[in-house]
CSV table of C-alpha atoms and ligand atoms in Angstrom, one decimal:
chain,number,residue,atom,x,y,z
A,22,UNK,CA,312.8,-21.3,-77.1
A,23,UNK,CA,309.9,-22.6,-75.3
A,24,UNK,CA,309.1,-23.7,-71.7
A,25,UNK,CA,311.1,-25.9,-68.9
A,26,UNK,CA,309.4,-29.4,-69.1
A,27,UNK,CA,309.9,-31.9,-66.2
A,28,UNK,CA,308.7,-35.2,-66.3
A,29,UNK,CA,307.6,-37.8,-63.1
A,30,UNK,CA,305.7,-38.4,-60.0
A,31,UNK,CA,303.1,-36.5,-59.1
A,32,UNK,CA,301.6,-37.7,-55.6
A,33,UNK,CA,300.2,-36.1,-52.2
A,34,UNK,CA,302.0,-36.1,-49.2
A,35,UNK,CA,300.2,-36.6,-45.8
A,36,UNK,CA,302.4,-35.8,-42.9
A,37,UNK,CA,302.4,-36.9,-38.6
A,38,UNK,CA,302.4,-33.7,-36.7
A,39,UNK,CA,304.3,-35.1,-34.1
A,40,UNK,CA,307.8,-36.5,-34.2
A,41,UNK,CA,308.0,-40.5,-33.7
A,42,UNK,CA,308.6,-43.7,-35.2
A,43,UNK,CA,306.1,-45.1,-38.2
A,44,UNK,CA,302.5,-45.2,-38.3
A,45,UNK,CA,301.8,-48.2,-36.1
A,46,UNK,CA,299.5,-46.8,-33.9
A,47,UNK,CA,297.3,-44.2,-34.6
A,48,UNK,CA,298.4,-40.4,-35.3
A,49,UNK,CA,297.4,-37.0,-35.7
A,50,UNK,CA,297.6,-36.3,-39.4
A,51,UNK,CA,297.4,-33.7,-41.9
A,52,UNK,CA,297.4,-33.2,-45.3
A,53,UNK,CA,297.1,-33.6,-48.3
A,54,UNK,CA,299.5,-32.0,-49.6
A,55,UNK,CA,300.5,-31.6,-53.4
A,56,UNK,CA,303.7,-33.3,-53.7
A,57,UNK,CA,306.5,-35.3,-56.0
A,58,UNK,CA,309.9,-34.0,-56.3
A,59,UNK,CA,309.0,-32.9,-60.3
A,60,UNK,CA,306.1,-31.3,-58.8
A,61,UNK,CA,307.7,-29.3,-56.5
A,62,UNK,CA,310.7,-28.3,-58.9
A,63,UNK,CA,308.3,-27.3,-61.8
A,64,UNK,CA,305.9,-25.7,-59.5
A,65,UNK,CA,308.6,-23.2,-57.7
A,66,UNK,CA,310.0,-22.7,-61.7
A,67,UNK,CA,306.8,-21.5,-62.7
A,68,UNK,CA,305.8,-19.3,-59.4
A,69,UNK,CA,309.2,-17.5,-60.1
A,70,UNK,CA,308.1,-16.6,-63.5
A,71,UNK,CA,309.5,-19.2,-65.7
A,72,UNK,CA,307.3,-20.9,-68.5
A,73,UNK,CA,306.9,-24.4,-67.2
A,74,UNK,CA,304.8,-27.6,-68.0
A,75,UNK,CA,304.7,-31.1,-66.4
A,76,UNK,CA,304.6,-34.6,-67.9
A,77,UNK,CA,302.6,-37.1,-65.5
A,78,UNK,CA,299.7,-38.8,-64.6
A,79,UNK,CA,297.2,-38.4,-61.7
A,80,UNK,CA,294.1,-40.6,-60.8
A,81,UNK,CA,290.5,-39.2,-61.5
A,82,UNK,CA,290.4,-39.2,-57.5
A,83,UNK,CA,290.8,-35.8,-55.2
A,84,UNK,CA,294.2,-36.4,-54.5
A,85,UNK,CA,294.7,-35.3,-58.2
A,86,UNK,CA,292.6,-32.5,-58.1
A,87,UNK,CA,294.6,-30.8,-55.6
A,88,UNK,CA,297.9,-31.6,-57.5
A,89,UNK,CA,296.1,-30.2,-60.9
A,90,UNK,CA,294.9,-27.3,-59.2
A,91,UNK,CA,298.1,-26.2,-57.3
A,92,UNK,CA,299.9,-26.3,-61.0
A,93,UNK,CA,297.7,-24.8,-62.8
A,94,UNK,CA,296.8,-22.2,-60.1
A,95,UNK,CA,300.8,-21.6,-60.1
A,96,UNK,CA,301.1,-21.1,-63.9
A,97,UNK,CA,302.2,-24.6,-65.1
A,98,UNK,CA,300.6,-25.9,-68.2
A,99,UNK,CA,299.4,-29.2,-67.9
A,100,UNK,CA,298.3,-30.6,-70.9
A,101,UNK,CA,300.4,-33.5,-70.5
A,102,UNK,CA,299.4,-34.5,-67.2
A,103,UNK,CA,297.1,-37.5,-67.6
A,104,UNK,CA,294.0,-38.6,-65.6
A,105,UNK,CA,294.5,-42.6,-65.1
A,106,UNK,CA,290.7,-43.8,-64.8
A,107,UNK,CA,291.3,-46.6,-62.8
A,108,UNK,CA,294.9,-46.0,-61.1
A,109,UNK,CA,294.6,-43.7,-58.1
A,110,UNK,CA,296.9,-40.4,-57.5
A,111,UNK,CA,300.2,-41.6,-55.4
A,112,UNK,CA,300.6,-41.0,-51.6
A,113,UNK,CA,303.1,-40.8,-49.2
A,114,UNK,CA,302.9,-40.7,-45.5
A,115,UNK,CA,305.6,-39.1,-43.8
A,116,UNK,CA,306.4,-38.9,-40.0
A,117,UNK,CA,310.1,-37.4,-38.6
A,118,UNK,CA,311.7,-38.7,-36.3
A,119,UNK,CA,313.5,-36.6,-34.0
A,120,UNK,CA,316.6,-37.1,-35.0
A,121,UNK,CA,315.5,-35.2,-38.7
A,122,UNK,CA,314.7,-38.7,-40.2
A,123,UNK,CA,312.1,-39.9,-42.0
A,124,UNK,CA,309.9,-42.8,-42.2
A,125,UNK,CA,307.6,-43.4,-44.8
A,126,UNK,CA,304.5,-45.2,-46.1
A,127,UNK,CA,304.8,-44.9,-49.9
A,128,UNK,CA,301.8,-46.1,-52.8
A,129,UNK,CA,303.6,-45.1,-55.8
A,130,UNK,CA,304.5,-48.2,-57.5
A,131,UNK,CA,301.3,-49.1,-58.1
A,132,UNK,CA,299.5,-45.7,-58.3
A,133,UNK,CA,298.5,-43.5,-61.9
A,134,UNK,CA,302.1,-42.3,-61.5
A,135,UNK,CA,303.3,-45.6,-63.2
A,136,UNK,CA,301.2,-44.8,-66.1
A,137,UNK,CA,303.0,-42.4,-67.7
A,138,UNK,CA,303.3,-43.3,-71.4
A,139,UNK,CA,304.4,-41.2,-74.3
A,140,UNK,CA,301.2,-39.6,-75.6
A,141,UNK,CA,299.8,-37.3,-78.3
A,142,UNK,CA,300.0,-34.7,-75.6
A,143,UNK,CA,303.3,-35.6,-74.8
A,144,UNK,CA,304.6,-35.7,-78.1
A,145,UNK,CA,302.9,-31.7,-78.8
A,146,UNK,CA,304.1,-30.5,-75.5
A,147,UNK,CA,308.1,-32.3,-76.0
A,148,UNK,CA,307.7,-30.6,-79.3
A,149,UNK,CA,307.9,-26.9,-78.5
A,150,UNK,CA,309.8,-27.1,-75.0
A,151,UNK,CA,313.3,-25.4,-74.4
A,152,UNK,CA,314.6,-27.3,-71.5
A,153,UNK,CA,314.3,-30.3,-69.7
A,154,UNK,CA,314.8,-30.6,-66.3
A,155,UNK,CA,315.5,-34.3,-65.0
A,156,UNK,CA,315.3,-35.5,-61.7
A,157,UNK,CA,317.1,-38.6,-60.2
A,158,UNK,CA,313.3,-40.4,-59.5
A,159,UNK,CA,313.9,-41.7,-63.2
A,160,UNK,CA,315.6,-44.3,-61.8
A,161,UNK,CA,313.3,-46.1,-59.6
A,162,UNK,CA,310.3,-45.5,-62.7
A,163,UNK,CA,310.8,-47.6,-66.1
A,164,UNK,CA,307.9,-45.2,-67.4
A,165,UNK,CA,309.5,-42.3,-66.5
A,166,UNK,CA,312.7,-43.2,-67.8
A,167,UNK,CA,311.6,-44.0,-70.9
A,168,UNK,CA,309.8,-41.0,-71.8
A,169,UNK,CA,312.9,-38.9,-70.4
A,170,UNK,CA,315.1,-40.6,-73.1
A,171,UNK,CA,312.9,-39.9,-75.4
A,172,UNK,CA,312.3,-36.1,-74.9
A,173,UNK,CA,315.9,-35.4,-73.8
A,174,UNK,CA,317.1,-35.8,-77.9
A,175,UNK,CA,314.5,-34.1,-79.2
A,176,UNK,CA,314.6,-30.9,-77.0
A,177,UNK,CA,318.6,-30.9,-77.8
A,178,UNK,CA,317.9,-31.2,-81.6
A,179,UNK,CA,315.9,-28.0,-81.3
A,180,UNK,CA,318.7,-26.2,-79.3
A,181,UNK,CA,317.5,-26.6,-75.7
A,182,UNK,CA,319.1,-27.3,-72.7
A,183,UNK,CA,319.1,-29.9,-70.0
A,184,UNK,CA,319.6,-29.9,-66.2
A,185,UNK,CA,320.4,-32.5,-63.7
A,186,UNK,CA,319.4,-32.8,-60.5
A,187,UNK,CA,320.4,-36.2,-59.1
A,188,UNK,CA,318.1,-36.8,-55.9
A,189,UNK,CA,319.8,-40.2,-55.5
A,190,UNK,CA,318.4,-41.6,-52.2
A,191,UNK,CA,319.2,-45.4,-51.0
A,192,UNK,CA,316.3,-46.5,-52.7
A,193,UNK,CA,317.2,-45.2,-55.9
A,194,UNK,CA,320.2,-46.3,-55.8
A,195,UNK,CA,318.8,-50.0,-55.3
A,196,UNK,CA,317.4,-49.8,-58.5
A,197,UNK,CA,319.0,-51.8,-61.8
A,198,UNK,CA,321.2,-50.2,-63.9
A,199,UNK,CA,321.0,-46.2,-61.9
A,200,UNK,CA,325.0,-45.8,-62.2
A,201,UNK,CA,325.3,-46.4,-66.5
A,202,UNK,CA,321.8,-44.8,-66.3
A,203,UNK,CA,323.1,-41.6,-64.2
A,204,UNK,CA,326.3,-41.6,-65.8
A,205,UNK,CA,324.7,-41.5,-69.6
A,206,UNK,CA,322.7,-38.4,-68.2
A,207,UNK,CA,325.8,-36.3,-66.4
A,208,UNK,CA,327.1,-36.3,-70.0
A,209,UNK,CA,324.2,-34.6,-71.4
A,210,UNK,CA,323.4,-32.4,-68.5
A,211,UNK,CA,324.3,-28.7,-69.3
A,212,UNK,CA,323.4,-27.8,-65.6
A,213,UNK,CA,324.2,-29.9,-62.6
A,214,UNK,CA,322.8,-29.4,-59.2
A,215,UNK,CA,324.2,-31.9,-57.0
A,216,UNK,CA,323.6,-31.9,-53.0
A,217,UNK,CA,325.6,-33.8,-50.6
A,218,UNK,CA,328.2,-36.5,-52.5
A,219,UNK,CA,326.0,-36.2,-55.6
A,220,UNK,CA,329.1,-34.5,-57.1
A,221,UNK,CA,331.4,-37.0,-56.2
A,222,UNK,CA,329.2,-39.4,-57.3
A,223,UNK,CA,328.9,-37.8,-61.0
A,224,UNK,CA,332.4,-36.8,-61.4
A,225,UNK,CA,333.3,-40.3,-60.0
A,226,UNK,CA,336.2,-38.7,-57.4
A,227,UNK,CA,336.3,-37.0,-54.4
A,228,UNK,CA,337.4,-33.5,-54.0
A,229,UNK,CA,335.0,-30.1,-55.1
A,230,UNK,CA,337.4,-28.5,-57.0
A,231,UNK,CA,339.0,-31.8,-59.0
A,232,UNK,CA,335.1,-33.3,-59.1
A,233,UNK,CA,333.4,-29.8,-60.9
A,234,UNK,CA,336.8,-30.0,-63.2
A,235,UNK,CA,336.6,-33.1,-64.9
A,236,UNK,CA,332.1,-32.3,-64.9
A,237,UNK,CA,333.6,-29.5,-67.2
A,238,UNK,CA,335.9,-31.2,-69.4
A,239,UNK,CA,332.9,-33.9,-69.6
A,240,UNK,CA,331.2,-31.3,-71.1
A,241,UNK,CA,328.6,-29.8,-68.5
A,242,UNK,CA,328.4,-26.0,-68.4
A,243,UNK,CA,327.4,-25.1,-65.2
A,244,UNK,CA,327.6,-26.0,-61.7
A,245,UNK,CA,324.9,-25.2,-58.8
A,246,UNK,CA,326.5,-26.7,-55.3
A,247,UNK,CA,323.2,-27.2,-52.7
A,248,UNK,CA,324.8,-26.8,-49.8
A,249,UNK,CA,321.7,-27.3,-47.0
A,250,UNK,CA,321.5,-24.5,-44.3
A,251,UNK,CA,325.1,-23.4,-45.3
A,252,UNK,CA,323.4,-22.2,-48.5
A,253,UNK,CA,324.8,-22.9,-51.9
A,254,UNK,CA,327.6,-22.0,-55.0
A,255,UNK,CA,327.6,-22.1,-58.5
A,256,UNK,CA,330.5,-22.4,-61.2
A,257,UNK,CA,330.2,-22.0,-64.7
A,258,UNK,CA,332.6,-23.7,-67.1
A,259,UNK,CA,333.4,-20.2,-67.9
A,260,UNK,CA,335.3,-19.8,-64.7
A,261,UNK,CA,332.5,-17.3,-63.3
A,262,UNK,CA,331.4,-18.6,-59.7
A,263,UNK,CA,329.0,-16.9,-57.3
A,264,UNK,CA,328.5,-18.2,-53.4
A,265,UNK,CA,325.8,-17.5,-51.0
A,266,UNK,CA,325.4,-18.3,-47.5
A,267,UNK,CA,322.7,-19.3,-45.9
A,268,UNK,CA,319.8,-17.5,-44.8
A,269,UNK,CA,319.2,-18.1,-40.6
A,270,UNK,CA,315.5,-20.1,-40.7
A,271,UNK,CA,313.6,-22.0,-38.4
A,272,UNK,CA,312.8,-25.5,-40.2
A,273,UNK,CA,309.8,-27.2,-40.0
A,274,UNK,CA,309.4,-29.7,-43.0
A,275,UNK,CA,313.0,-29.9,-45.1
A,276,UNK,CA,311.0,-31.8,-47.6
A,277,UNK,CA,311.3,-30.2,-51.0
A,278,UNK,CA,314.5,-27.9,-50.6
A,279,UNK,CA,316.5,-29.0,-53.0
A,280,UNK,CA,313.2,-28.9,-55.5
A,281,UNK,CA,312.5,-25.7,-54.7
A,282,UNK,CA,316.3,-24.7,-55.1
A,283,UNK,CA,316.2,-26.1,-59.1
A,284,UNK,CA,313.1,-24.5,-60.0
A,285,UNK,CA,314.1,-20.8,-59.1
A,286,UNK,CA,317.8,-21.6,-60.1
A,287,UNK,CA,316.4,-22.9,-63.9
A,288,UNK,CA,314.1,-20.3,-64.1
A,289,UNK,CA,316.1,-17.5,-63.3
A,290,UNK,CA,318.5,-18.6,-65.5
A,291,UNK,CA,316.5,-19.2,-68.3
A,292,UNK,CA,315.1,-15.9,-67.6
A,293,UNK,CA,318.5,-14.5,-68.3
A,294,UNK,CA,319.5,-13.4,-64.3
A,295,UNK,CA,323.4,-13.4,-63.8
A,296,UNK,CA,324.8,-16.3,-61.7
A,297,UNK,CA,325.0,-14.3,-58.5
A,298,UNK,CA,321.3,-12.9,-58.5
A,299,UNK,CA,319.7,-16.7,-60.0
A,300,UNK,CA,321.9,-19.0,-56.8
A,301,UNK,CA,320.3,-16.1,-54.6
A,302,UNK,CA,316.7,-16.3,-55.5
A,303,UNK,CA,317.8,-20.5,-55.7
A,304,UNK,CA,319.0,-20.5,-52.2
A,305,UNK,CA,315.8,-18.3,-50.7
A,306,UNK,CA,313.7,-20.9,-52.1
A,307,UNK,CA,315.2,-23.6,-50.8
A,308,UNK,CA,315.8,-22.0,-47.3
A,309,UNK,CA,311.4,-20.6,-47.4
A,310,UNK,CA,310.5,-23.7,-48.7
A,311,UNK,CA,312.0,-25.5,-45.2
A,312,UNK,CA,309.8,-23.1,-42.9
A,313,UNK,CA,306.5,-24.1,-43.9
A,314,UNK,CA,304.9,-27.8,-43.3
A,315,UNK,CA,304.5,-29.6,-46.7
A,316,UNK,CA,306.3,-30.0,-49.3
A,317,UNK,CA,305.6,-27.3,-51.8
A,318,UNK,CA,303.9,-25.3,-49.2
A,319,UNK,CA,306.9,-22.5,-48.9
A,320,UNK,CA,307.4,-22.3,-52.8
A,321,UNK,CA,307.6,-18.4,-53.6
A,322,UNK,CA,306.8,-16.1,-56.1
A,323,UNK,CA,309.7,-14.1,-57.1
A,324,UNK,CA,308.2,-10.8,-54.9
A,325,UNK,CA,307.7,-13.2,-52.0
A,326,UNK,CA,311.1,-14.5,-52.0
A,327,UNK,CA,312.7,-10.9,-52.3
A,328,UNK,CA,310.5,-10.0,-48.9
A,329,UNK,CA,311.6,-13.1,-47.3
A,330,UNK,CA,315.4,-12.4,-48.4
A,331,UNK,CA,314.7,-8.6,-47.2
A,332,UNK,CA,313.8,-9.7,-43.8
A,333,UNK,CA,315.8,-13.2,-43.5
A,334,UNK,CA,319.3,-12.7,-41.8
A,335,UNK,CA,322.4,-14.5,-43.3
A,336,UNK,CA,325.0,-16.8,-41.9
A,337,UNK,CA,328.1,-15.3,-41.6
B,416,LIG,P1,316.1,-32.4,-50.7
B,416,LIG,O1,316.0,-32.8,-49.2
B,416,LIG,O2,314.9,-31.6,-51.1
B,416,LIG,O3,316.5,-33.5,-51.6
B,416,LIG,P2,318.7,-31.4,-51.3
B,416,LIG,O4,319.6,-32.3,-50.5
B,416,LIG,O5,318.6,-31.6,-52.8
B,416,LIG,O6,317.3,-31.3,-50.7
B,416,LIG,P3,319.5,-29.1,-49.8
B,416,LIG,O7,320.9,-28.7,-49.8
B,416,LIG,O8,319.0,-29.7,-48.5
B,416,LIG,O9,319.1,-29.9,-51.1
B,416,LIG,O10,318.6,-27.8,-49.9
B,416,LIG,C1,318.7,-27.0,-51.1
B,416,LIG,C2,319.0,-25.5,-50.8
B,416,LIG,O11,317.9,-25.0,-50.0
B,416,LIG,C3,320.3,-25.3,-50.0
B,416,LIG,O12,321.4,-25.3,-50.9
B,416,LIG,C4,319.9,-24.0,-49.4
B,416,LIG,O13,320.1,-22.9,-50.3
B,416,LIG,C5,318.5,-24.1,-49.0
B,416,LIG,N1,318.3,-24.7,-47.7
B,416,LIG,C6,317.9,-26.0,-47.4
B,416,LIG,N2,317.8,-26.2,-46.1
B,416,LIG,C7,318.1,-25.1,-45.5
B,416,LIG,C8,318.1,-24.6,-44.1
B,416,LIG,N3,317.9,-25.4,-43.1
B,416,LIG,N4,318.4,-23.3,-43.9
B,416,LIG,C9,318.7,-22.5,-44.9
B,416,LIG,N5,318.7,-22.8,-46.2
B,416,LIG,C10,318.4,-24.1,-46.5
């Protein structure tokens, strides 16, 4: 039916390689690395083997070169990722605390990933696409909303499918309008992948079981719990459910997990891979992606994550 499209920020991440508090003095640095939580999710979708594109817009700077380059080296087609001439790619600088915090730096606002705009590009890509995959940094971008509500009808009328993966941070949630906006999009989601209370949060109640219940009768189809370094489950309306523990790693950057996690869950799926063997590949993904310093860094193909999974102990 045509590839997984994701739509957003595309930016590069510079990271302190020593623990701390904010940049106010100066650090040891490195970076950049290729980042943005669509980035990451369509990147890892298309190393696993699942046909994948990007909406978005970089600056004609080499912060977007090594965001275009990492995509397109990785198999995603970017036709409808823009080169602003005059707005430069988005950073963010990121330091951890020790306590697994972060502080940031962000120039995003005001950076080529505001841009976005529905373009002839856009329009041929949206046109042939078989799933959308939305993130919850929507919220905090008007031009990425927009476009998202724009594609998410059009990819439905064709038969496609759309997944969910809320990413609602305090900042998001600061934003006007994120619950009607994130409630209007749990009740098109076919696929969920919530983390934390983000299934509370969508279902409106507390309690796993009573929560993925009413996402059902609301009318979404499947179910992919991210559970950290305790792994991850999945339900299908169906009643089929798979669980996997999680693998034993040493982490060194937890930035882009839960990316990594959707894009090898959607693509496996979308490749046809049962429940059991797609929340598998999801939760190596997620759990490699955490051992390697930058965000997208630790994204695998699918025989790199069956190594790692080979040689990765479980917990019990
Ligand atoms: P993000 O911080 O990227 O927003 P998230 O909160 O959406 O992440 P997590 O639950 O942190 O998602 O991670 C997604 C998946 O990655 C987990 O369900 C698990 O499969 C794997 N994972 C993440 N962290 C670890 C870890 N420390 N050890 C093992 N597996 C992990």
């Amino acid at each position: 039916l045509g590839p997984t499209v994701t739509i957003g920020e595309i930016l590069v991440e510079i990271v302190a390689r020593e623990t701390g508090t904010g940049f106010r003095e100066p650090i040891d640095l490195i970076g950049p690395f290729p980042s943005g939580a669509p980035a990451i999710f369509i990147d890892q979708c298309a190393r696993m083997g699942g046909a994948a594109a990007m909406v978005g817009v970089v600056g004609d700077d080499d912060f977007g070169f090594v965001n275009i380059e990492r995509l397109k080296r990785d198999g995603v087609d970017i036709s409808a990722i823009a080169v602003s001439p005059d707005h430069p790619t988005g950073s963010a600088f990121v330091r951890y605390r020790e306590d697994g915090s972060r502080d940031f730096v962000y120039n995003i606002a005001k950076s080529a990933a505001a841009r976005l705009e529905w373009t002839p590009q856009v329009e041929a890509l949206i046109a042939h696409c078989g799933h959308i995959h939305v993130m919850g940094t929507v919220f905090a971008s008007p031009a990425a909303w927009a476009i998202t509500e724009r594609a998410i009808p059009l990819i439905k009328a064709r038969g496609g499918t759309m997944s969910l993966d809320p990413n609602l941070r305090k900042e998001l949630l600061a934003h006007g309008q994120t619950e009607e906006k994130f409630a209007s999009l749990v009740d098109k989601a076919d696929l969920l992948l919530p983390s934390g209370n983000e299934l509370f949060l969508a279902a409106g109640m507390d309690g796993e079981e009573r929560a993925i219940e009413a996402l059902f009768r609301r009318g979404v189809q499947e179910i992919a719990v991210k559970r950290g370094e305790h792994g991850a489950s999945a339900r299908q309306r169906t009643g089929a459910r798979a669980d996997c523990p999680g693998l034993i790693v040493e982490e060194t950057d937890p930035t882009g997990a839960g990316d990594c996690f959707g894009g090898a869950y959607v693509a496996c799926r979308r490749l046809g891979m049962p429940l059991q063997t797609a929340l598998e590949f999801a939760n190596a993904a997620g759990a490699r992606n955490v051992t390697r310093l930058g965000p997208m860094e630790g994204a695998g193909t699918r025989a790199e994550l069956e190594d790692f999974m080979a040689r990765t102990a479980r917990r019990s």
